[in-house]
Coordinates of N, CA and C in Angstrom, one line a residue:
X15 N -127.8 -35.8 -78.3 CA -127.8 -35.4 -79.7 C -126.5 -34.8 -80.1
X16 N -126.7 -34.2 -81.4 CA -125.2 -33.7 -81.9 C -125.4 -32.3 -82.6
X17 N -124.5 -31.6 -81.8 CA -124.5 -30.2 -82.5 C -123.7 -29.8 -83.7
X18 N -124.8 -29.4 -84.5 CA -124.2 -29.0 -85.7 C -124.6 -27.2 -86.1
X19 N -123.0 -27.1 -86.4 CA -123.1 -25.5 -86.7 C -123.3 -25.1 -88.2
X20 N -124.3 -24.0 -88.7 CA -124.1 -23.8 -90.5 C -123.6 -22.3 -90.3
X21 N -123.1 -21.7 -91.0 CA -122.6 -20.3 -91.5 C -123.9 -20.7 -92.7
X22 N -124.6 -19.8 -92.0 CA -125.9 -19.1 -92.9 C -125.9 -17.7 -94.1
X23 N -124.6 -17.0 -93.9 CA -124.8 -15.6 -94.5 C -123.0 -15.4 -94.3
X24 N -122.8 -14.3 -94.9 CA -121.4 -13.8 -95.0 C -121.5 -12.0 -94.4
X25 N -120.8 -11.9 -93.9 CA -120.4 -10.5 -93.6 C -120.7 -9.6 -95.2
X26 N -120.4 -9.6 -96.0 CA -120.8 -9.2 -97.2 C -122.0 -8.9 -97.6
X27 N -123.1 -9.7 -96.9 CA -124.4 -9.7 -97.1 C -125.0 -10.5 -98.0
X28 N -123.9 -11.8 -98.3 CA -124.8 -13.0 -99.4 C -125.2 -13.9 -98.2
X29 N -126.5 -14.1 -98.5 CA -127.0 -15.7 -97.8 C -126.9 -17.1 -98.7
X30 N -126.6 -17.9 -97.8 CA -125.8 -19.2 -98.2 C -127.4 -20.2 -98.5
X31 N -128.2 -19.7 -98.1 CA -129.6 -20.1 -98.5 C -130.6 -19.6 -99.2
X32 N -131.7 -20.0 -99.3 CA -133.1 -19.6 -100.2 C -133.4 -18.3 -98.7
X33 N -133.9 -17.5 -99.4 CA -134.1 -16.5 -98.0 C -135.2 -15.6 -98.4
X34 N -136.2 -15.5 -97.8 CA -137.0 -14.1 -98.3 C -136.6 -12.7 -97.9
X35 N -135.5 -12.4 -96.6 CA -135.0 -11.0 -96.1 C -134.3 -10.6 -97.4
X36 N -133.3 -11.4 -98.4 CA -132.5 -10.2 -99.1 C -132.7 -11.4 -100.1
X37 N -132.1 -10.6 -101.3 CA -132.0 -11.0 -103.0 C -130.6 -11.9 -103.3
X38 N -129.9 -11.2 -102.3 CA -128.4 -11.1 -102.2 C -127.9 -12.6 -101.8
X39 N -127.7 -13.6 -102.8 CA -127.5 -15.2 -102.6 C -126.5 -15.1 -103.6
X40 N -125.1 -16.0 -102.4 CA -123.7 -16.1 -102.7 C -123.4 -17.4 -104.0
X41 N -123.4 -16.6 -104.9 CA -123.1 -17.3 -106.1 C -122.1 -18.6 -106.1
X42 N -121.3 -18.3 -105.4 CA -120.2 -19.4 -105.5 C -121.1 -21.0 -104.3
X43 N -122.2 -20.5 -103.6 CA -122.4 -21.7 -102.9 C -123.7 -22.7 -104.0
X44 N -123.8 -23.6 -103.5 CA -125.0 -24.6 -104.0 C -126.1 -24.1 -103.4
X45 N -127.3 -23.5 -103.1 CA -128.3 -22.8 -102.4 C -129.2 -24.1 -102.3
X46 N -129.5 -25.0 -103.2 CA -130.6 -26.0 -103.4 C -130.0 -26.9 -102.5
X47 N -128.9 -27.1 -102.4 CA -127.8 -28.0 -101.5 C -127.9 -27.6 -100.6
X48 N -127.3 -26.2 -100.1 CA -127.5 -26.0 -99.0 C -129.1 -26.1 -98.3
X49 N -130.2 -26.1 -99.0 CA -131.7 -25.6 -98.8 C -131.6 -27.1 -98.5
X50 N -131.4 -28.1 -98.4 CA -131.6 -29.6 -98.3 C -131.1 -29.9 -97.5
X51 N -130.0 -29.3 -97.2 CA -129.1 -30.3 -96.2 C -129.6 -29.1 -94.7
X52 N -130.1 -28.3 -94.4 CA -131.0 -27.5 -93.4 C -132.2 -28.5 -93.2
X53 N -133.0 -28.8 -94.3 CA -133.6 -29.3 -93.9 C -134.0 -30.7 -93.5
X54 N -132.8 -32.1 -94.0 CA -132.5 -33.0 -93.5 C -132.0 -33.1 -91.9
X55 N -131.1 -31.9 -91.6 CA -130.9 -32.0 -90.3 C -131.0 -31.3 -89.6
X56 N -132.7 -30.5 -90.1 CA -133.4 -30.1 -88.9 C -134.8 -31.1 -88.8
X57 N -135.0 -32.1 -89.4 CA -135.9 -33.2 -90.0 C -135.1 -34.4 -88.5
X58 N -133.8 -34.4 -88.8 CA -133.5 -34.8 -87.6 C -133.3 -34.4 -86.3
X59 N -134.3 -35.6 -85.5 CA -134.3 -35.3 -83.9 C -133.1 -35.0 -83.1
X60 N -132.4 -35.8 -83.6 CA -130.8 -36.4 -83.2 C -129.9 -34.9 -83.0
X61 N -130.4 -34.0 -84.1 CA -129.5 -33.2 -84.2 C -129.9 -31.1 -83.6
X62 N -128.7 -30.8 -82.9 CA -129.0 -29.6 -82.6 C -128.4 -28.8 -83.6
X63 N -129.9 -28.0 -84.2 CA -129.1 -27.2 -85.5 C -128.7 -26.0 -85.2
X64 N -127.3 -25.3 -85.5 CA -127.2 -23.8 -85.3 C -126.9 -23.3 -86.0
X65 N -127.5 -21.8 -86.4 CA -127.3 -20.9 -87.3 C -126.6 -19.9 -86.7
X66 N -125.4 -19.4 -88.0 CA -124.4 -19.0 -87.5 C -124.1 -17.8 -88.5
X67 N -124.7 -16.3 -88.2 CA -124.3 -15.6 -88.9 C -123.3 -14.1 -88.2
X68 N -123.1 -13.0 -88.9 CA -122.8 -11.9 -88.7 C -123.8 -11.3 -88.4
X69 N -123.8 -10.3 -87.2 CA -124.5 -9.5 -86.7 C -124.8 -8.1 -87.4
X70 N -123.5 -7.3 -87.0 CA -123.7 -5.7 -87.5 C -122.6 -5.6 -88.3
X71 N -121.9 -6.7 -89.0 CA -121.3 -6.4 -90.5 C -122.0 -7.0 -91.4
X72 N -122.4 -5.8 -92.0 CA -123.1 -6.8 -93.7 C -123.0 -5.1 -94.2
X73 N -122.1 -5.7 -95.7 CA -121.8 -4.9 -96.6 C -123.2 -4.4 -97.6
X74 N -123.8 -5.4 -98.3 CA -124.8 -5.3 -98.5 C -126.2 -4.1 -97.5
X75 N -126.2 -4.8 -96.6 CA -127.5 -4.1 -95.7 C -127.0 -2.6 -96.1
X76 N -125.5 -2.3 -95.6 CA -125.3 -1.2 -95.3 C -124.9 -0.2 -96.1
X77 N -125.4 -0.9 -97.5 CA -125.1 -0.3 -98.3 C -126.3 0.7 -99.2
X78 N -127.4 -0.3 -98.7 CA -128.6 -0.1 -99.3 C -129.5 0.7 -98.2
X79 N -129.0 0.5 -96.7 CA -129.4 1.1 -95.7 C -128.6 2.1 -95.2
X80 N -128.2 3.0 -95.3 CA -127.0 3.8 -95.0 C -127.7 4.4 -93.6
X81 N -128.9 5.2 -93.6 CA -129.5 5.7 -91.9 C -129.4 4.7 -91.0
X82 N -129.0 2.8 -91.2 CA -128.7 2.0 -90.3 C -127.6 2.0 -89.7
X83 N -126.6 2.3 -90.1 CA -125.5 2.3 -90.8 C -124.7 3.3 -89.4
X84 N -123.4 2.5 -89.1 CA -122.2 3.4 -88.4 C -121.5 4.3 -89.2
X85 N -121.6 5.9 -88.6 CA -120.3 7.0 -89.3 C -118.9 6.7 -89.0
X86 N -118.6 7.2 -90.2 CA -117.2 7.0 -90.3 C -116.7 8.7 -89.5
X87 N -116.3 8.8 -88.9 CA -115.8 10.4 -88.2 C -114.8 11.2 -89.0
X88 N -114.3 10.5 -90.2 CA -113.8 11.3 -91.0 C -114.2 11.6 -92.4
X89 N -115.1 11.3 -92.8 CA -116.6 11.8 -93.3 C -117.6 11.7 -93.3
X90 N -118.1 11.8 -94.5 CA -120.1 11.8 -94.1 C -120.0 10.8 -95.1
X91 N -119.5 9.4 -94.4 CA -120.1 8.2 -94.7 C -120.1 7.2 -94.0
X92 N -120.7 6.0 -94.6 CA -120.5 4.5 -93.4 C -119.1 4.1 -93.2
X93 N -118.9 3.7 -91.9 CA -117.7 3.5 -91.7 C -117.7 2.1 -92.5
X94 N -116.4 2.0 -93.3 CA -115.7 0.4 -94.1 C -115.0 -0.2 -93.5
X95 N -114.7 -1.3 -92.9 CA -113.4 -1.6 -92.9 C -112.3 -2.6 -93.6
X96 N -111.3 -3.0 -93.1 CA -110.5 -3.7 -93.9 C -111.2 -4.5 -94.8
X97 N -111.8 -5.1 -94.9 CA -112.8 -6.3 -95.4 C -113.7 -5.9 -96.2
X98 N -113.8 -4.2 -96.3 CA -114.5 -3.8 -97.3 C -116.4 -4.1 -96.4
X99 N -116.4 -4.1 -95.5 CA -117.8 -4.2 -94.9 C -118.1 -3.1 -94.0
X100 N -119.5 -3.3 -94.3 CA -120.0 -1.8 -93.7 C -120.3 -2.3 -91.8
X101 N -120.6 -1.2 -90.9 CA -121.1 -1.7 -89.9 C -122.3 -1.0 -89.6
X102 N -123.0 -2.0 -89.0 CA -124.9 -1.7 -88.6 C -124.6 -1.3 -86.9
X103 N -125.5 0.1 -87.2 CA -125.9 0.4 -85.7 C -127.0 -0.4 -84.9
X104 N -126.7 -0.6 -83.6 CA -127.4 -1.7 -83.1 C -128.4 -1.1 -82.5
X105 N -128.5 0.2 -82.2 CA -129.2 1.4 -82.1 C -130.3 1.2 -83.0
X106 N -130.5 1.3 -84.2 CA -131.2 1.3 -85.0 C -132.6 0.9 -85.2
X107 N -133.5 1.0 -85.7 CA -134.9 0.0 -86.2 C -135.1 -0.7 -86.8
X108 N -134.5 -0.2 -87.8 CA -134.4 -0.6 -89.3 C -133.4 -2.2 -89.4
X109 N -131.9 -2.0 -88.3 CA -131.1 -2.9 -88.2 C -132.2 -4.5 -87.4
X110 N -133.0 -3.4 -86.5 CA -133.0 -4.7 -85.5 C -134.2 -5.5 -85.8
X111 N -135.2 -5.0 -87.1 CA -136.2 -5.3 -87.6 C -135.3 -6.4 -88.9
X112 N -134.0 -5.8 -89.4 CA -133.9 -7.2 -90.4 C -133.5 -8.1 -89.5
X113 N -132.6 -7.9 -88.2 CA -131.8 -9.1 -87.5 C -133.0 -10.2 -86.9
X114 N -134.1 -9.4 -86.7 CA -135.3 -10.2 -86.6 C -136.0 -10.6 -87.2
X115 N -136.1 -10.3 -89.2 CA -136.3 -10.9 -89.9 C -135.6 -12.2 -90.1
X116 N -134.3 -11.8 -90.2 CA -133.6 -13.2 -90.5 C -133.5 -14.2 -89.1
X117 N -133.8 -13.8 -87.9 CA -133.9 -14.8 -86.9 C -135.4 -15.6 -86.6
X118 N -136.3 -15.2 -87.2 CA -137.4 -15.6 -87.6 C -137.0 -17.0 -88.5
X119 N -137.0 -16.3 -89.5 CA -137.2 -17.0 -91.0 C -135.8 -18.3 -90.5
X120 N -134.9 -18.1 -89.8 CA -134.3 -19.5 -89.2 C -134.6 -20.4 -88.3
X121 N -135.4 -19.7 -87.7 CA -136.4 -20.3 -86.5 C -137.5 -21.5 -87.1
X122 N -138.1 -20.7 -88.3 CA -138.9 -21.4 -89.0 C -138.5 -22.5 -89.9
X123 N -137.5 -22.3 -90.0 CA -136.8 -23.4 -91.2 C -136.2 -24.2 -90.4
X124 N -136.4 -24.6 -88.9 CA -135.8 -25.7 -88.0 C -135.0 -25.5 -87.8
X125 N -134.4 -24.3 -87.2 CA -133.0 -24.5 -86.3 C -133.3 -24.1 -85.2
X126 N -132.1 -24.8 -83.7 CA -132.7 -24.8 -82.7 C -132.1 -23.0 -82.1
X127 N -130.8 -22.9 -82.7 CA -130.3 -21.9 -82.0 C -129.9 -21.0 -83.3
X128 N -129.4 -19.7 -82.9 CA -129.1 -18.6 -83.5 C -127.8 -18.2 -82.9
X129 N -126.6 -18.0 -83.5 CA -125.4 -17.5 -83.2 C -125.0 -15.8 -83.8
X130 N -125.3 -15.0 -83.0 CA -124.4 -13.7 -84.0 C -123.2 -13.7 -83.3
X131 N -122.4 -13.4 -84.2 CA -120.8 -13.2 -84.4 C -120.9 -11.7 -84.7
X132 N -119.9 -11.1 -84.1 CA -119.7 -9.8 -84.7 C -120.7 -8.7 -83.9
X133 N -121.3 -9.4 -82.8 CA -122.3 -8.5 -82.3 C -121.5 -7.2 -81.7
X134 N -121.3 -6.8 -82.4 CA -119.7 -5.5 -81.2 C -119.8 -4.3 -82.1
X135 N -118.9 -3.3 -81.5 CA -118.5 -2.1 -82.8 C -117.2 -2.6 -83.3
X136 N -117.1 -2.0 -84.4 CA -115.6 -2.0 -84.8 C -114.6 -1.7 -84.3
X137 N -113.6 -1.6 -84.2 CA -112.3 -1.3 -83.1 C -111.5 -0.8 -83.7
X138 N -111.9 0.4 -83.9 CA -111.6 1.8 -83.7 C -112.1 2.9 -83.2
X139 N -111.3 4.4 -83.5 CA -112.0 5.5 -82.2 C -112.6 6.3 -83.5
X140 N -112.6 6.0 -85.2 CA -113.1 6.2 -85.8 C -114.5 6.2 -86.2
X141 N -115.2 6.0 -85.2 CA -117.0 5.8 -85.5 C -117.6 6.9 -84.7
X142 N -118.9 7.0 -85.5 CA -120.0 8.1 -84.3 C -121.2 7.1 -84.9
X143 N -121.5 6.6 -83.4 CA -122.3 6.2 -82.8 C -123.6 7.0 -82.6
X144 N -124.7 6.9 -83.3 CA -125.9 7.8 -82.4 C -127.0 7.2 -81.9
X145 N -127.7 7.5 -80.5 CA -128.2 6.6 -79.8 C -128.1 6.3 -78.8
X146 N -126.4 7.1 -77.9 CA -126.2 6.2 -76.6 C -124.8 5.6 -77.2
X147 N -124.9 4.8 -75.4 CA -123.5 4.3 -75.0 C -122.9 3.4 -76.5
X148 N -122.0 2.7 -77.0 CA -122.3 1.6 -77.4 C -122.3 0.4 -76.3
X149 N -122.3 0.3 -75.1 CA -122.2 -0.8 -74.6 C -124.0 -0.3 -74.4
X150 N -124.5 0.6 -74.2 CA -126.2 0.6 -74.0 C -126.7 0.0 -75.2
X151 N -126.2 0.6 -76.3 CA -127.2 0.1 -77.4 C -126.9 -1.6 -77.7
X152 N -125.6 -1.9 -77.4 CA -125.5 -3.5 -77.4 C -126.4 -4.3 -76.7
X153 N -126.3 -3.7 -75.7 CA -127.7 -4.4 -74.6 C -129.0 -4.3 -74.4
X154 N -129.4 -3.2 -75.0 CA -130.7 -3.2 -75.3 C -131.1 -3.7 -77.2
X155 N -129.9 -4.2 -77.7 CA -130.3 -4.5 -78.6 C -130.3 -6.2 -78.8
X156 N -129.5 -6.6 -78.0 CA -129.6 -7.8 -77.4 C -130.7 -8.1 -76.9
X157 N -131.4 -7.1 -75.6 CA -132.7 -8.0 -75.3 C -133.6 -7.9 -76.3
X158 N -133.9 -6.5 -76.9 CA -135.0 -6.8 -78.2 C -135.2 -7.9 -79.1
X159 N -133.2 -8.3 -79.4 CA -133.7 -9.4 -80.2 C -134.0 -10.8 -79.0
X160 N -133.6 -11.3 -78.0 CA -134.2 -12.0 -77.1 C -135.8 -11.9 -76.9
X161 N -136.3 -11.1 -76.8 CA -137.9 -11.1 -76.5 C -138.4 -10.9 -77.8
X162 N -137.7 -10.7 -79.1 CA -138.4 -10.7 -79.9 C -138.6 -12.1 -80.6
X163 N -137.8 -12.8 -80.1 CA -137.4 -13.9 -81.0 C -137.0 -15.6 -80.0
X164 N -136.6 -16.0 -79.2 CA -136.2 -16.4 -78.3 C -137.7 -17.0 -77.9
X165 N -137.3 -18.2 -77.3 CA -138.3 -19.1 -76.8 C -137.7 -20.4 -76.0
X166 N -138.1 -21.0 -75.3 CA -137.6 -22.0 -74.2 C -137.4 -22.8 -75.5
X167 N -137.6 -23.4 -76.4 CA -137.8 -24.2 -77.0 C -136.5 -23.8 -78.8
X168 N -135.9 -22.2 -78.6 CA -135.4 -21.7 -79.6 C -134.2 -20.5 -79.1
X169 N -133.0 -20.8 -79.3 CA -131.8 -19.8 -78.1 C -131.6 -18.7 -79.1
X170 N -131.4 -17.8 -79.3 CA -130.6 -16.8 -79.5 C -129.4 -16.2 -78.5
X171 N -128.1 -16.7 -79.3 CA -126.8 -16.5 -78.8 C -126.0 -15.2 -78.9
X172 N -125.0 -14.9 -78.7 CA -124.3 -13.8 -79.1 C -122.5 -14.1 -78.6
X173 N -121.7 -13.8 -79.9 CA -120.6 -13.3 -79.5 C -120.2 -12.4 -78.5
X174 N -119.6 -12.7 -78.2 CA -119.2 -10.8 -77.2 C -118.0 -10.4 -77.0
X175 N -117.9 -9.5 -77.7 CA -115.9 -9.3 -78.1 C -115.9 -8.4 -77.7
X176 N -116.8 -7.3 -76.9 CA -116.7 -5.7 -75.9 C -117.7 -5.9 -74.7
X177 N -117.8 -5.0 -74.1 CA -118.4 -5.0 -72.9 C -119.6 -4.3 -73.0
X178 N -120.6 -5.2 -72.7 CA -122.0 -4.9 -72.6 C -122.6 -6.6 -71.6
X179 N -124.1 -5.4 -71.1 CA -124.3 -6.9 -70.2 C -125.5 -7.7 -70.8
X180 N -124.8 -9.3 -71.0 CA -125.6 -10.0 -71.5 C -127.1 -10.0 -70.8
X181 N -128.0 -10.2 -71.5 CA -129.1 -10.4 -70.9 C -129.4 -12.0 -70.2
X182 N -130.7 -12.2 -69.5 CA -130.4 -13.2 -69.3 C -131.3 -14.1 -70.2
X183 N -131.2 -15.6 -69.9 CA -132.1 -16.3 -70.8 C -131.1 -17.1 -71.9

């Protein structure tokens, strides 16, 4: 078969599709287009579909979710960065209940695999972390979303740009 990758969502927090997790649909894309062409080539056998989003940057989530949300250590806010995006604690409930909303809702719409990008902290010494290590909360937030979601038949992937241990599967 043939693997094909889609960028589903933006670090910003627009989805590039019809979506029931957020409102937040990126104006500048075709959505009905994109909503068609997911489901042509998840319609095809031939093809291995992957969804390909941001993990724990979304400007959006973290803007409307601030208790999800990474501190910034030089105030009492969410840490921003260059890009103007917030970052999600992996720690969290609230985080690992939408990343499993939206891993769901792609599962269901025919794709075979799930890609997070960005699954990491920011890189800086400017964040407070609460919850543990961040390499603990990376890895137990990794398996949650693996057994929450994950199936012989459905992958959940991960970037890994810091040190935490992948799970297996």
């Amino acid at each position: 078969g043939t693997a094909v990758m889609l960028d589903v969502k933006s670090a910003t927090g627009n989805f590039f599709y019809s979506t029931g997790v957020s409102e937040h649909l990126d104006s500048k894309i075709d959505i009905a287009a994109m909503d068609a062409l997911i489901r042509a080539l998840s319609d095809d056998s031939g093809v291995y579909l992957i969804a390909r989003l941001p993990a724990l940057r979304d400007r959006m989530y973290g803007l409307n979710n601030v208790n999800d949300g990474v501190f910034d250590t030089r105030g009492a806010y969410l840490y921003r960065d260059d890009g103007g995006c917030y970052w999600l604690n992996p720690g969290s409930e609230g985080t690992l209940s939408y990343l499993t909303q939206i891993i769901t809702e792609l599962k269901d719409l025919g794709f075979d695999e799930v890609l997070l990008y960005d699954f990491c902290f920011p890189e800086t010494t400017n964040i407070l972390v609460r919850g543990g290590s961040q390499a603990e909360l990376l890895t137990n937030a990794a398996n949650v979303l693996l057994a929450a979601c994950a199936t012989e038949r459905f992958a959940v992937s991960f970037e890994k740009t810091e040190e935490f241990t992948m799970p297996e599967g």
